[in-house]
Coordinates of C-alpha atoms in Angstrom, one line a residue:
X1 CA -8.0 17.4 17.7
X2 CA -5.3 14.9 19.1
X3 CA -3.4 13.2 16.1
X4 CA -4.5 9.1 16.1
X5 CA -1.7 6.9 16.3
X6 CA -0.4 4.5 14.0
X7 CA -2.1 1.2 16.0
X8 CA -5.5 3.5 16.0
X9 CA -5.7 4.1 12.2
X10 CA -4.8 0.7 11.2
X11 CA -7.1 -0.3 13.9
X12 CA -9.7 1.8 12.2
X13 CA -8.9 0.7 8.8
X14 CA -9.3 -3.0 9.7
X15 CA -12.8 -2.0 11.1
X16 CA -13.4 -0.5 7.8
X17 CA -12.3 -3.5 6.1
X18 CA -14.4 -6.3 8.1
X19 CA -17.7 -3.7 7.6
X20 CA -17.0 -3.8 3.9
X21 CA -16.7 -7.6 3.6
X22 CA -20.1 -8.3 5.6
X23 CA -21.5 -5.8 2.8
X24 CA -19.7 -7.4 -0.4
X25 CA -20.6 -11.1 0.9
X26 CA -24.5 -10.2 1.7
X27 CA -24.8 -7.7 -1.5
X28 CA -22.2 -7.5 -3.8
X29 CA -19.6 -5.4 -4.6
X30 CA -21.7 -2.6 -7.3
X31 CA -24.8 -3.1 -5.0
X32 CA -22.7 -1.6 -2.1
X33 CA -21.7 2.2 -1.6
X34 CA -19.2 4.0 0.5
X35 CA -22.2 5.1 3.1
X36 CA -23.1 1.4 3.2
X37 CA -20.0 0.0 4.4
X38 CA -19.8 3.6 6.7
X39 CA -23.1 2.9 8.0
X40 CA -21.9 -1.0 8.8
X41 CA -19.0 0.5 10.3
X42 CA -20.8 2.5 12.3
X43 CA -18.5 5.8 11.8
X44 CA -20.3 8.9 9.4
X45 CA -20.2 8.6 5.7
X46 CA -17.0 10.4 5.1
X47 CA -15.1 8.9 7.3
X48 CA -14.1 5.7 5.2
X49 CA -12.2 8.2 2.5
X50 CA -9.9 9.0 5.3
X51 CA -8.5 5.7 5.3
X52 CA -9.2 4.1 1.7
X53 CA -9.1 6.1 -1.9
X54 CA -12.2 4.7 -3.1
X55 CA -13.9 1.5 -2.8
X56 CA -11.6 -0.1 -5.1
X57 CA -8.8 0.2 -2.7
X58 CA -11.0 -1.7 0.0
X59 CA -11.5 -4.5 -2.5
X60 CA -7.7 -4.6 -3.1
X61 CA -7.4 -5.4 0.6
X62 CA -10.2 -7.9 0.8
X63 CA -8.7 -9.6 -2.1
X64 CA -5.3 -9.3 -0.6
X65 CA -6.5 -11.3 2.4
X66 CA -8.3 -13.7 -0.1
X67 CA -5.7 -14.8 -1.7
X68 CA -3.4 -15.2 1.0
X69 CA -6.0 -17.5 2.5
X70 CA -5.9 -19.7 -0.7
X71 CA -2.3 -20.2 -1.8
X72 CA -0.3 -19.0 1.4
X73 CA -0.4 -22.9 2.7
X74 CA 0.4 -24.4 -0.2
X75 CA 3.6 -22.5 -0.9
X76 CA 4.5 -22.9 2.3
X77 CA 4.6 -26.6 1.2
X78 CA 6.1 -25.9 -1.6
X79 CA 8.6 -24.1 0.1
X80 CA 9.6 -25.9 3.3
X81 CA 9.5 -29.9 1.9
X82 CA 12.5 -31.6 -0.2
X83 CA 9.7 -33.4 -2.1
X84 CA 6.2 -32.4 -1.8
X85 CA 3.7 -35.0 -3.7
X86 CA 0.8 -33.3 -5.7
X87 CA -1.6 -34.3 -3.1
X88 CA 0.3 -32.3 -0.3
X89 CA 0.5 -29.5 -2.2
X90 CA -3.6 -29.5 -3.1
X91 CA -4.7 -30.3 0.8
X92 CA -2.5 -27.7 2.3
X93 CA -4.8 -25.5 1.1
X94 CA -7.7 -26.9 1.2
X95 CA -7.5 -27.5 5.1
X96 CA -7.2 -23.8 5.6
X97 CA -10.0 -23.2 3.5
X98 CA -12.0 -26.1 5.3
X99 CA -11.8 -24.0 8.7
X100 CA -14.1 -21.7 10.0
X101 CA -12.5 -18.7 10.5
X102 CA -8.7 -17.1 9.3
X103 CA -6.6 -14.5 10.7
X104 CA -6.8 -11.4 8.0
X105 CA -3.6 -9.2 7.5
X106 CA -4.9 -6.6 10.2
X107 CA -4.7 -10.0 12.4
X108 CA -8.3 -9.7 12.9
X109 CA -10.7 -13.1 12.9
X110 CA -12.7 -13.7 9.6
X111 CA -15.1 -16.2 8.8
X112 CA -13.9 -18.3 6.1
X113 CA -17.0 -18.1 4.3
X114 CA -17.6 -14.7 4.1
X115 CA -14.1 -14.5 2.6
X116 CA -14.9 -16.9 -0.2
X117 CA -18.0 -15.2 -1.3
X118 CA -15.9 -12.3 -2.2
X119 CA -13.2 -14.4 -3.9
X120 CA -15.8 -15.1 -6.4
X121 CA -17.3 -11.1 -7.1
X122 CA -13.3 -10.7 -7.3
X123 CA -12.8 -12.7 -9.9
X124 CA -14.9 -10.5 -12.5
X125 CA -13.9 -7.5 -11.1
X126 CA -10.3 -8.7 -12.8
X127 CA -12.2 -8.2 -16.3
X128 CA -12.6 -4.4 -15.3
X129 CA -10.4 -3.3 -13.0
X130 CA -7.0 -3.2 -14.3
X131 CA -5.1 -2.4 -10.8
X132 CA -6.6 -5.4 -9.6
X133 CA -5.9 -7.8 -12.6
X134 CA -2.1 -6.3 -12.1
X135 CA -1.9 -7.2 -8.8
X136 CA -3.7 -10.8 -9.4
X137 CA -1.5 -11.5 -12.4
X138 CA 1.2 -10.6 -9.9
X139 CA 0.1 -13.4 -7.1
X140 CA -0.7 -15.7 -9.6
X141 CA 3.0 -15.9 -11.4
X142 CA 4.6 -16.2 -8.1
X143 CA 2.9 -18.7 -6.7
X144 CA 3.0 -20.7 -9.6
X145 CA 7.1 -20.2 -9.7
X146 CA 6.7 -21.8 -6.6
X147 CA 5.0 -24.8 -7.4
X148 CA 6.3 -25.5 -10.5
X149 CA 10.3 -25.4 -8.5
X150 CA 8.4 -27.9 -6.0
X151 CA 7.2 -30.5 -8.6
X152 CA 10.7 -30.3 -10.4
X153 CA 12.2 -31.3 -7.0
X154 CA 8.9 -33.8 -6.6
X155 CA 10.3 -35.2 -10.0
X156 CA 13.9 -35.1 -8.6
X157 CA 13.2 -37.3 -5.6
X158 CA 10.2 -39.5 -8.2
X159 CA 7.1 -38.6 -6.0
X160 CA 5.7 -36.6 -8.6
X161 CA 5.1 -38.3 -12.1
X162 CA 6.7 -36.8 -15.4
X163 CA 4.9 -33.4 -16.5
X164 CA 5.7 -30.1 -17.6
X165 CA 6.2 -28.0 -14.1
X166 CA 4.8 -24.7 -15.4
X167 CA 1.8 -26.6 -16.6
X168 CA 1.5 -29.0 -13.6
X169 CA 1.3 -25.9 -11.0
X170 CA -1.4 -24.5 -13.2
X171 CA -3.5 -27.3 -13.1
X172 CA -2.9 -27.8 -9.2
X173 CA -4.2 -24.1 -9.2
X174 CA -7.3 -24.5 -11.2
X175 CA -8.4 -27.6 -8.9
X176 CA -8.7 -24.7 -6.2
X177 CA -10.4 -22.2 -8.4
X178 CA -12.8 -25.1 -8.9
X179 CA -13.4 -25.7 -5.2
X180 CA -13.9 -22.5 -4.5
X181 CA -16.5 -21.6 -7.0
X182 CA -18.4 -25.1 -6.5
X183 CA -18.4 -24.4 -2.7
X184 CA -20.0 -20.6 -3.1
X185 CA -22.1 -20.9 -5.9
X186 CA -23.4 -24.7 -5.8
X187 CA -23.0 -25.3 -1.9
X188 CA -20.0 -27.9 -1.8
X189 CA -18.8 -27.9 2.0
X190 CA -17.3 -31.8 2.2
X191 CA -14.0 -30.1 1.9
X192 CA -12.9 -33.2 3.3
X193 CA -14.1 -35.4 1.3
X194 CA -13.0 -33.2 -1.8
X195 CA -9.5 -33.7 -0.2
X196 CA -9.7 -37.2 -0.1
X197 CA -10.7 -37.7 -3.8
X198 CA -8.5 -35.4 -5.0
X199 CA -5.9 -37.2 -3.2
X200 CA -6.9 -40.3 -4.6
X201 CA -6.9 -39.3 -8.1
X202 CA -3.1 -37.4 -7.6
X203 CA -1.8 -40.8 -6.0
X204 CA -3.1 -42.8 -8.9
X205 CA -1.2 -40.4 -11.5
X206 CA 1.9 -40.4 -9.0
X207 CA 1.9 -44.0 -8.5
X208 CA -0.3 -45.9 -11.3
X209 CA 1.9 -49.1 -10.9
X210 CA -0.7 -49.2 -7.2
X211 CA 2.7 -49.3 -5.0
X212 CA 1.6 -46.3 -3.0
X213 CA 3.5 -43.5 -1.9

């Protein structure tokens, strides 16, 4: 049997991967077995194991991708501006998650919403699943370093109005969690118009005096 190459078995992998999302988003993640996401594959039943330990590993990777859709833009803001307001940091973010498809690690093309349904099942799988909680807890704490250093330099340059960083970046990252979850389980798809509000409300806090930014 020739060996595959390294481009074929990630190739393969990212197959995998993309079969095992359609399954999570349509089913859930205990309602789908190993021969289901085989069988949406199309390769025999075995044949996932050769690439992934278990299941859980494939939901590491979908969660991976997940979270890179979410908070990749806004660090990047957080990261690249001398002063980001609170409302650049938010809509970075949620313009990505306003578009129809994203570009997973494998650099295949995934439908944005079919991403999101599994960032919901993910988030009770942290409850059970320690590796995943680990690497979630991970994530989390970084990016919120990163936010919390670009409201310090917000407060620096007085775009962003006097609050505790470390608290600050949490509450920027629970406005997401809360667009997420209202756009999967109670149908909200006006991302832009969720922008603009929460823009609204952050420019009020940053400027209440109504000079504008």
């Amino acid at each position: 049997m020739p060996r595959i190459t390294p481009e074929r078995r990630e190739a393969k992998r990212a197959e995998i991967v993309a079969a095992a999302r359609r399954c999570f988003a349509r089913g859930g993640f205990h309602q789908t077995s190993m021969p289901d996401i085989a069988a949406a594959a199309g390769v025999s039943a075995g044949a996932p194991y050769r690439y992934f330990a278990s299941k859980e590993e494939i939901i590491l990777a979908i969660a991976a991708d997940a979270f890179r859709l979410i908070f990749e833009p806004m660090e990047q803001v957080a990261a690249a501006a001398d002063a980001p307001s609170l409302g650049d940091l938010v809509a970075a973010s949620l313009r990505a998650l306003g578009a129809g498809t994203v570009t997973d690690a494998a650099g295949q093309v995934v439908p944005v919403e079919e991403l999101l349904q599994c960032v919901v099942q993910t988030w009770s799988e942290l409850l059970r699943n320690d590796g995943l909680h680990a690497r979630a807890a991970e994530g989390f704490e970084r990016v919120r370093r990163s936010i919390a250093d670009a409201l310090r330099r917000g407060q620096a340059a007085g775009a962003v109005p006097t609050v505790d960083p470390e608290s600050g970046a949490r509450v920027l990252i629970a406005l997401l969690h809360g667009f997420l979850l209202q756009r999967v389980a109670f149908g909200l798809t006006d991302t832009a118009g969720f922008n603009d509000a929460v823009r609204g409300l952050l420019d009020g806090a940053e400027h209440p005096d109504g000079t504008g930014r």
